[in-house]
PDB file of C-alpha atoms in Angstrom:
ATOM      1  CA  UNK A  23     -75.479  -2.993 -66.833  1.00 58.00           C
ATOM      2  CA  UNK A  24     -75.263  -6.712 -66.508  1.00 66.00           C
ATOM      3  CA  UNK A  25     -74.739  -8.423 -63.169  1.00 61.00           C
ATOM      4  CA  UNK A  26     -71.129  -9.161 -64.076  1.00 66.00           C
ATOM      5  CA  UNK A  27     -70.429  -5.486 -64.822  1.00 68.00           C
ATOM      6  CA  UNK A  28     -72.036  -4.445 -61.522  1.00 70.00           C
ATOM      7  CA  UNK A  29     -69.868  -6.926 -59.643  1.00 72.00           C
ATOM      8  CA  UNK A  30     -66.757  -5.616 -61.341  1.00 80.00           C
ATOM      9  CA  UNK A  31     -67.712  -2.047 -60.462  1.00 86.00           C
ATOM     10  CA  UNK A  32     -68.285  -2.902 -56.808  1.00 88.00           C
ATOM     11  CA  UNK A  33     -64.990  -4.789 -56.698  1.00 89.00           C
ATOM     12  CA  UNK A  34     -63.173  -1.772 -58.110  1.00 92.00           C
ATOM     13  CA  UNK A  35     -64.745   0.531 -55.517  1.00 93.00           C
ATOM     14  CA  UNK A  36     -63.822  -1.817 -52.658  1.00 94.00           C
ATOM     15  CA  UNK A  37     -60.271  -2.210 -53.966  1.00 95.00           C
ATOM     16  CA  UNK A  38     -59.902   1.559 -54.281  1.00 96.00           C
ATOM     17  CA  UNK A  39     -61.191   2.046 -50.738  1.00 96.00           C
ATOM     18  CA  UNK A  40     -58.738  -0.423 -49.230  1.00 97.00           C
ATOM     19  CA  UNK A  41     -55.861   0.979 -51.289  1.00 97.00           C
ATOM     20  CA  UNK A  42     -56.645   4.488 -50.067  1.00 96.00           C
ATOM     21  CA  UNK A  43     -56.967   3.322 -46.475  1.00 97.00           C
ATOM     22  CA  UNK A  44     -53.641   1.481 -46.617  1.00 96.00           C
ATOM     23  CA  UNK A  45     -51.942   4.512 -48.152  1.00 96.00           C
ATOM     24  CA  UNK A  46     -53.382   6.816 -45.495  1.00 96.00           C
ATOM     25  CA  UNK A  47     -52.301   4.560 -42.644  1.00 96.00           C
ATOM     26  CA  UNK A  48     -48.845   4.195 -44.158  1.00 96.00           C
ATOM     27  CA  UNK A  49     -48.431   7.952 -44.471  1.00 95.00           C
ATOM     28  CA  UNK A  50     -49.643   8.506 -40.899  1.00 94.00           C
ATOM     29  CA  UNK A  51     -47.171   5.957 -39.541  1.00 94.00           C
ATOM     30  CA  UNK A  52     -44.346   7.414 -41.613  1.00 93.00           C
ATOM     31  CA  UNK A  53     -45.193  10.906 -40.355  1.00 93.00           C
ATOM     32  CA  UNK A  54     -45.235   9.705 -36.737  1.00 89.00           C
ATOM     33  CA  UNK A  55     -41.928   7.879 -37.174  1.00 88.00           C
ATOM     34  CA  UNK A  56     -40.313  10.930 -38.768  1.00 87.00           C
ATOM     35  CA  UNK A  57     -41.481  13.177 -35.920  1.00 83.00           C
ATOM     36  CA  UNK A  58     -40.125  10.727 -33.334  1.00 79.00           C
ATOM     37  CA  UNK A  59     -36.722  10.512 -35.038  1.00 74.00           C
ATOM     38  CA  UNK A  60     -36.419  14.295 -35.237  1.00 73.00           C
ATOM     39  CA  UNK A  61     -37.412  14.755 -31.608  1.00 65.00           C
ATOM     40  CA  UNK A  62     -40.304  17.025 -32.571  1.00 52.00           C
ATOM     41  CA  UNK A  63     -42.945  14.992 -30.782  1.00 48.00           C
ATOM     42  CA  UNK A  64     -44.819  17.278 -28.424  1.00 55.00           C
ATOM     43  CA  UNK A  65     -46.299  14.525 -26.292  1.00 54.00           C
ATOM     44  CA  UNK A  66     -45.168  11.039 -25.387  1.00 58.00           C
ATOM     45  CA  UNK A  67     -48.560   9.422 -24.849  1.00 62.00           C
ATOM     46  CA  UNK A  68     -48.207   6.816 -27.573  1.00 67.00           C
ATOM     47  CA  UNK A  69     -48.603   6.265 -31.301  1.00 69.00           C
ATOM     48  CA  UNK A  70     -50.500   8.622 -33.584  1.00 68.00           C
ATOM     49  CA  UNK A  71     -54.149   7.693 -34.124  1.00 70.00           C
ATOM     50  CA  UNK A  72     -56.227   9.442 -36.756  1.00 69.00           C
TER      51      UNK A  72
END
């Protein structure tokens, strides 16, 4: 592979990582918000941290 192809590959991996992280955080926040609205929260210590 040329240096340019390696750089593109690394960029794709980094972009995929951040996209996955953002999606995971978004789903966790949505889950926490849904539980709070339904009154199903078992504890009231604070926001959900994963």
